[in-house]
XYZ file of C-alpha atoms in Angstrom:
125
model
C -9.142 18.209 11.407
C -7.297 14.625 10.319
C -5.683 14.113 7.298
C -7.326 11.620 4.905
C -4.903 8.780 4.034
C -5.164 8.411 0.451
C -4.867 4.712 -0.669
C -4.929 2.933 -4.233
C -5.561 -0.560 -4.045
C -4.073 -2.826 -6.733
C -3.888 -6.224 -5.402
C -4.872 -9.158 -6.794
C -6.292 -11.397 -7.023
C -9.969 -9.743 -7.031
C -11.358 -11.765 -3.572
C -8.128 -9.778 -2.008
C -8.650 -6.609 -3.161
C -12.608 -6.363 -2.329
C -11.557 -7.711 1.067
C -9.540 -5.185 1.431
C -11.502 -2.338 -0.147
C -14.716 -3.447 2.266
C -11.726 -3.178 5.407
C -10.914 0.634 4.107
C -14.449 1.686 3.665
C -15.524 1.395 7.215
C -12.513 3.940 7.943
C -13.650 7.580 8.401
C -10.005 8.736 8.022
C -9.183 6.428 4.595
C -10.472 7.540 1.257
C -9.995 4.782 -1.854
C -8.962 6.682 -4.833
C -8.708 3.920 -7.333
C -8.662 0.169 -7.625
C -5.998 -1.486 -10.107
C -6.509 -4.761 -11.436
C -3.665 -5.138 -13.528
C -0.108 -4.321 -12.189
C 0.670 -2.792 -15.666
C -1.417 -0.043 -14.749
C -0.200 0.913 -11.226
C 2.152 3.593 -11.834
C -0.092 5.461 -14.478
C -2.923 5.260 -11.482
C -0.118 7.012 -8.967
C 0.374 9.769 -11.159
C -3.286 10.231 -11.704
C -4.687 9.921 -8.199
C -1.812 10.581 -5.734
C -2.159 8.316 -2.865
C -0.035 8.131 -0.321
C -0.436 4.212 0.064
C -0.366 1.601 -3.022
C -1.884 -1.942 -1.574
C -0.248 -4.415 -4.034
C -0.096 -8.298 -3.751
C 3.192 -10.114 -2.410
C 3.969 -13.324 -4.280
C 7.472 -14.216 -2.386
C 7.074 -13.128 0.862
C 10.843 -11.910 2.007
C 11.109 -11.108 -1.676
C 10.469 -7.453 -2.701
C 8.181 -6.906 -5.926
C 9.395 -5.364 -9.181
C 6.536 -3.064 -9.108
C 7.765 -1.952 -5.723
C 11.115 -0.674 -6.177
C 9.780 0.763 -9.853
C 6.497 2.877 -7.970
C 9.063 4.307 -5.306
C 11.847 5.355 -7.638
C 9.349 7.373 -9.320
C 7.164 8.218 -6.510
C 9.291 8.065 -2.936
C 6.484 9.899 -1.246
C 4.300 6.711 -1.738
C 3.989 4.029 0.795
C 3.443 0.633 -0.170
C 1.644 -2.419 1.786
C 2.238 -5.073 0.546
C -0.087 -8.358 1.081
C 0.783 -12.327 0.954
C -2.737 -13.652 1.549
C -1.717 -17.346 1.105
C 1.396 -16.770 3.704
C -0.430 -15.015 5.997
C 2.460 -12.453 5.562
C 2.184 -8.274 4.814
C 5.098 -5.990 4.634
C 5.186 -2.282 4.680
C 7.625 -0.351 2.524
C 9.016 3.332 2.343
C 11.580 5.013 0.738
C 14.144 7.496 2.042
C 17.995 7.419 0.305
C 16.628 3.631 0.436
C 13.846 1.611 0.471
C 12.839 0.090 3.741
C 10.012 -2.020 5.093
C 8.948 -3.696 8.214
C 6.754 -6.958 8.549
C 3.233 -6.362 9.588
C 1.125 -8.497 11.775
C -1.166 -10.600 8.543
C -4.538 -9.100 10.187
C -7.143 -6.178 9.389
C -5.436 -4.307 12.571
C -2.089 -4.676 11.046
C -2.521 -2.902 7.678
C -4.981 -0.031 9.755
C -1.858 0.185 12.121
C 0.558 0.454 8.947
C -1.405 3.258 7.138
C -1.676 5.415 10.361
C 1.787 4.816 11.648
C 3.715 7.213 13.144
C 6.205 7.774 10.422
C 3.435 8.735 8.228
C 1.465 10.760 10.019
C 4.211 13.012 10.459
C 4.828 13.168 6.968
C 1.385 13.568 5.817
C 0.601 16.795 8.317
């Protein structure tokens, strides 16, 4: 049997994140387990429903978010996409001793491909 892939989705702004909630629902093998609208409340939500991938808005694409390095200090078993709908731009980071990412092609296929990556499939089973 697969592993579910666990995903809270806290990007804004709200046309984003229902886009991208309507992507993850036709996925038998992705389960939503909470929807953030305010980046306050992202790290309380990661301690509550234990994803293993935040979706969080990108402002400054080839800039990494605040909320990124915070949510991977605390949690480095998270994964985070995140999404620059205006660039057309989505990066995928991960934590080891560091924090890493790797750019993402801007399309539905490209976060899918992200959250069932090789690197995290291992991890999850």
């Amino acid at each position: 049997m697969e592993k579910t892939i666990r995903v809270l989705v806290a990007n804004r702004p709200r046309l984003m994140r229902e886009i991208i909630l309507t992507t993850f629902a036709e996925q038998p093998d992705i389960e939503i387990v909470g929807e953030v609208e305010d980046e306050s409340e992202i790290l309380a939500n990661v301690k509550k429903t234990l994803p293993n991938f935040v979706v969080i808005a990108l402002d400054q694409p080839g800039k990494r978010p605040r909320i990124c390095d915070d949510l991977l200090r605390e949690h480095p078993e998270v994964r985070v996409v995140a999404v620059a709908p205006k660039k057309n731009f989505i990066v995928y980071y991960w934590a080891s001793f560091d924090i890493h990412s790797s750019n993402v092609e801007a399309s539905e296929e490209g976060i899918l491909s992200a959250l069932r990556s090789d690197i995290v499939t291992k991890e999850l089973n």
